[in-house]
mmCIF file with all atom_site columns, C-alpha atoms in Angstrom:
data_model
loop_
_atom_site.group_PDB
_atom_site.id
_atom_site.type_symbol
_atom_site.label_atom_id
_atom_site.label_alt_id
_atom_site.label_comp_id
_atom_site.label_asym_id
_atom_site.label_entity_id
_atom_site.label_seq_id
_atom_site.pdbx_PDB_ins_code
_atom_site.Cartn_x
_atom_site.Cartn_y
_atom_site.Cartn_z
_atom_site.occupancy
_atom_site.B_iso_or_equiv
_atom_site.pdbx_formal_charge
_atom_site.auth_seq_id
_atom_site.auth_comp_id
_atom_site.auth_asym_id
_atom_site.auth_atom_id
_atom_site.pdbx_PDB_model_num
ATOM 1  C CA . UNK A 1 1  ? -5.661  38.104 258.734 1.00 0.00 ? 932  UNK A CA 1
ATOM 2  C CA . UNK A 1 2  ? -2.591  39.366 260.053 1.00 0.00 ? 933  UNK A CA 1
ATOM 3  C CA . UNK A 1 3  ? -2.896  43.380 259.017 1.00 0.00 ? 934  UNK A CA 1
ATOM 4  C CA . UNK A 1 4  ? -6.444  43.235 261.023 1.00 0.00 ? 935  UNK A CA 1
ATOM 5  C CA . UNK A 1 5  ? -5.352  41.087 263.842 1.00 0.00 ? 936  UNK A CA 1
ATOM 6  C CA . UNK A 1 6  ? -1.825  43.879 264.793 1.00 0.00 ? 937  UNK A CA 1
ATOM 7  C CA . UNK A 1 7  ? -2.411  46.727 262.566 1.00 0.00 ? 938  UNK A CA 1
ATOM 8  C CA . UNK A 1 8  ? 0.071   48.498 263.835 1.00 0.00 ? 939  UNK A CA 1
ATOM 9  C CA . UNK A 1 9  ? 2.983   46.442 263.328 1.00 0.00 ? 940  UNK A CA 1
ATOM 10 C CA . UNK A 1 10 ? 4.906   47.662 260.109 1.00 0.00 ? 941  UNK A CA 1
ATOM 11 C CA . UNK A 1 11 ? 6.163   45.885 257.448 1.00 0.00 ? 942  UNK A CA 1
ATOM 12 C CA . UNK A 1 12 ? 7.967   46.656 254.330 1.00 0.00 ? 943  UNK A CA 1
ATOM 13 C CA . UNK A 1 13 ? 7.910   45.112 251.593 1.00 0.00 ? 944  UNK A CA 1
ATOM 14 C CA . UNK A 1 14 ? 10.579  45.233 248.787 1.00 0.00 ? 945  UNK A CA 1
ATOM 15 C CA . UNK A 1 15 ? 10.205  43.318 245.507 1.00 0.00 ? 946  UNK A CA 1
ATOM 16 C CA . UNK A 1 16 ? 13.089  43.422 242.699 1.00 0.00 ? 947  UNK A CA 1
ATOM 17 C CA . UNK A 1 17 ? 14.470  41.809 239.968 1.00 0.00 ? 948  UNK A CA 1
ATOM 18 C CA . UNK A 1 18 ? 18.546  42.931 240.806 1.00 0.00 ? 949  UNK A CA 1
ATOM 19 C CA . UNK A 1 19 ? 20.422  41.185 242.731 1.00 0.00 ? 950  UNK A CA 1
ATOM 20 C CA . UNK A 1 20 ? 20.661  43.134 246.101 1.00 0.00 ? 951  UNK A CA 1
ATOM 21 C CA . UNK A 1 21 ? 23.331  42.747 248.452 1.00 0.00 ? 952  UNK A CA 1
ATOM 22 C CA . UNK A 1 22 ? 21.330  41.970 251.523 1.00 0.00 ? 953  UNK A CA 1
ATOM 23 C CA . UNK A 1 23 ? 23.908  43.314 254.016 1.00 0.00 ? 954  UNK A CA 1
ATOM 24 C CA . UNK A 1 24 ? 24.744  46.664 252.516 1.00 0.00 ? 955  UNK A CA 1
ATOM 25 C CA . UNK A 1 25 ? 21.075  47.626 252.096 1.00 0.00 ? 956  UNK A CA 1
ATOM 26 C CA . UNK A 1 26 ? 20.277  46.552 255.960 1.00 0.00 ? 957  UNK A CA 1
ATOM 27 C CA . UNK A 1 27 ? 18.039  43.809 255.311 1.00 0.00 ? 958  UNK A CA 1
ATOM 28 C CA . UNK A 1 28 ? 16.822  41.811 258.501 1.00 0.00 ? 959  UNK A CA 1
ATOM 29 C CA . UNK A 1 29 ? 15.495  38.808 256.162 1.00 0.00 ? 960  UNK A CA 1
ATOM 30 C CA . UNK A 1 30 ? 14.923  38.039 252.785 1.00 0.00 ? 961  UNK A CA 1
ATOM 31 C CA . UNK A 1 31 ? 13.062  35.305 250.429 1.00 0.00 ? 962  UNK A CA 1
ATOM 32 C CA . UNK A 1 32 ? 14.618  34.770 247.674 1.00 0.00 ? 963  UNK A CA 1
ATOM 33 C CA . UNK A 1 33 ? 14.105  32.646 243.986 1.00 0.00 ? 964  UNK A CA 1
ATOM 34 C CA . UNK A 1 34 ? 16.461  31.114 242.753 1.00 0.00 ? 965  UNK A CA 1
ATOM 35 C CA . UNK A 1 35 ? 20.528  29.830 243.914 1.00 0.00 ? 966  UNK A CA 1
ATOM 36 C CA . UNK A 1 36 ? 21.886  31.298 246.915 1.00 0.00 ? 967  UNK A CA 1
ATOM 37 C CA . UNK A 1 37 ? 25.651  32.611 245.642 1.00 0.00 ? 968  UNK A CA 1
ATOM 38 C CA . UNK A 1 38 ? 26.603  34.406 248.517 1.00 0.00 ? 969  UNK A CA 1
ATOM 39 C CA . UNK A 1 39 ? 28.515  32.504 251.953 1.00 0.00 ? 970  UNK A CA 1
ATOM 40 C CA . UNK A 1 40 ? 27.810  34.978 254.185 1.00 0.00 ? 971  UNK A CA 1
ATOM 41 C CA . UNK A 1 41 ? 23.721  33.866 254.740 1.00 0.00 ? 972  UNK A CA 1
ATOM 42 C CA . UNK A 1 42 ? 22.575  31.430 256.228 1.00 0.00 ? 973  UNK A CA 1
ATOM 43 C CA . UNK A 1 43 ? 19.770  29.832 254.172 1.00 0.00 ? 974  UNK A CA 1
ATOM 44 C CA . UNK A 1 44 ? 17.093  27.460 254.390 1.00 0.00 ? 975  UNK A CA 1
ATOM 45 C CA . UNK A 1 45 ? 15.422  25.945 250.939 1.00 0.00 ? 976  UNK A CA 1
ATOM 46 C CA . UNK A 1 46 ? 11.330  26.956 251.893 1.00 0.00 ? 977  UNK A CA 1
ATOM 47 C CA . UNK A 1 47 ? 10.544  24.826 248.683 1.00 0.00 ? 978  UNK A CA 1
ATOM 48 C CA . UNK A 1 48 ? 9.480   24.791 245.121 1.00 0.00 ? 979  UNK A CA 1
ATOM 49 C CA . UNK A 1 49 ? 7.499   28.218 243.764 1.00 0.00 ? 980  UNK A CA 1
ATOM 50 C CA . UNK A 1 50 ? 4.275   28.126 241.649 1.00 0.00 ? 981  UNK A CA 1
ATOM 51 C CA . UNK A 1 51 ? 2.203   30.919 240.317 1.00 0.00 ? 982  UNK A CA 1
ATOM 52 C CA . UNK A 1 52 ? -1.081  30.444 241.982 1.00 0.00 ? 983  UNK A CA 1
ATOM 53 C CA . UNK A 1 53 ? -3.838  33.487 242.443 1.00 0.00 ? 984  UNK A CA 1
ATOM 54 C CA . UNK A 1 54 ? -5.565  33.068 245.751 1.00 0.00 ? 985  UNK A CA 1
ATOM 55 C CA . UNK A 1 55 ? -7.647  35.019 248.369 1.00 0.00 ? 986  UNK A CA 1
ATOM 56 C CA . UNK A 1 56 ? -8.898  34.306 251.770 1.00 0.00 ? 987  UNK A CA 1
ATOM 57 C CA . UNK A 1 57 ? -12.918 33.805 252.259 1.00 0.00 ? 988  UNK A CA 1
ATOM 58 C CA . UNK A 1 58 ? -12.983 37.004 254.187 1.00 0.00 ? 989  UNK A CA 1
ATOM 59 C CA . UNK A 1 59 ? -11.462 38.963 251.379 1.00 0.00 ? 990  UNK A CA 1
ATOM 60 C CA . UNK A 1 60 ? -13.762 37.567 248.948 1.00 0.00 ? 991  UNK A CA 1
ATOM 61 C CA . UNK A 1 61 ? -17.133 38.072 250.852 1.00 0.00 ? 992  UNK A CA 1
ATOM 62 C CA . UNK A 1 62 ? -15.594 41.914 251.352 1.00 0.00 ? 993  UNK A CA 1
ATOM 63 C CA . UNK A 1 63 ? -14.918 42.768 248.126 1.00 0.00 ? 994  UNK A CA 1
ATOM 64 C CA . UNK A 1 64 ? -16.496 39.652 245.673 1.00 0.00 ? 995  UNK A CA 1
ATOM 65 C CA . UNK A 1 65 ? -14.979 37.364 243.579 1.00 0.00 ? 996  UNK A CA 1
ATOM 66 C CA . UNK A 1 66 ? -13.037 38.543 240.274 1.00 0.00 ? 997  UNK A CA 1
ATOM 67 C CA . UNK A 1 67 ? -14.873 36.871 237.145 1.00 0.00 ? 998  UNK A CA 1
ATOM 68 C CA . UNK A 1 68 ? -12.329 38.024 234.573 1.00 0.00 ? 999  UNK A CA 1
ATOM 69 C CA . UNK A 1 69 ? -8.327  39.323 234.471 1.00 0.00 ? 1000 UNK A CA 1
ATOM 70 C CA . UNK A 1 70 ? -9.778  42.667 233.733 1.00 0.00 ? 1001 UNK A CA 1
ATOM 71 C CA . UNK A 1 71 ? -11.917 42.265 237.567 1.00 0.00 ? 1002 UNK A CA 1
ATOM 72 C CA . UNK A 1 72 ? -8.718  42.443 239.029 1.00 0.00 ? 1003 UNK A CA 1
ATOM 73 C CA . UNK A 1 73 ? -7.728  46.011 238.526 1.00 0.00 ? 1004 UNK A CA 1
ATOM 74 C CA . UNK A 1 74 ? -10.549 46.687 241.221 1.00 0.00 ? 1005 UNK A CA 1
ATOM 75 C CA . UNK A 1 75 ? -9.213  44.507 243.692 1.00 0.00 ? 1006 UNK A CA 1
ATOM 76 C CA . UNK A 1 76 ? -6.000  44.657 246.494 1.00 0.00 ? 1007 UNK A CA 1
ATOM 77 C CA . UNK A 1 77 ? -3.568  42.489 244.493 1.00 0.00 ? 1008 UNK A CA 1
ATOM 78 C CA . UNK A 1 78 ? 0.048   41.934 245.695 1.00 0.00 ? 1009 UNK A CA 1
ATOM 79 C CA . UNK A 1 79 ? 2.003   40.048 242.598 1.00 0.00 ? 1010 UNK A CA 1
ATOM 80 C CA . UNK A 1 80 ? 5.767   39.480 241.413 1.00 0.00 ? 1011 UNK A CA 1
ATOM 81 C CA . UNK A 1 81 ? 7.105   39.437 237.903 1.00 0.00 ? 1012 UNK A CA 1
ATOM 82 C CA . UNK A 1 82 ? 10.351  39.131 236.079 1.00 0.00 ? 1013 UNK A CA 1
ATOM 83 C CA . UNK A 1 83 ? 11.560  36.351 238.845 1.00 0.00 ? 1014 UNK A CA 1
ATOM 84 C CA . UNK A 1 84 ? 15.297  35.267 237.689 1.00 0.00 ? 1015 UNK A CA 1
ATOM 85 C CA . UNK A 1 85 ? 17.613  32.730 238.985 1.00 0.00 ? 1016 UNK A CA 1
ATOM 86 C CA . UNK A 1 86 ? 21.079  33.831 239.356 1.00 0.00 ? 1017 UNK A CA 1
ATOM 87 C CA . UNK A 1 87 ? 24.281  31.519 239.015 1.00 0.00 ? 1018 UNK A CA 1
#
């Protein structure tokens, strides 16, 4: 896992449902759902997105394996909602 492996390295993460303009709020990179409406990026089409809930081996003999949707509000859960395509 990447966290465990360079601990130190930051990252921030920033998930929203507006539209942000990627230049004026000093983003280095960006994934994005949906059409890309502005000429100024340069984009590259990663694929198609499914929901899926996953979690490494490691994470699951450390902490055990959720039996119910209600299991999950004991476990280290990164999710995304509200997704919208704009154009």
């Amino acid at each position: 896992p990447f966290l465990k492996q360079w601990p130190k390295v930051p990252i921030a993460l920033e998930a929203s449902n507006d539209f942000v303009d990627l230049f004026s709020h000093g983003f280095d990179m960006a994934i994005r759902v949906g059409q890309i409406v502005d000429d100024r990026l340069i984009a590259k089409k990663l694929g198609y997105t499914t929901r899926v809930l996953a979690a490494s081996p490691e994470y699951l003999a450390e902490f055990g394996v959720p039996e119910t949707p209600e299991d999950l509000t004991k476990h280290n859960c990164l999710r995304y909602q509200y997704v919208s395509e704009i154009g």
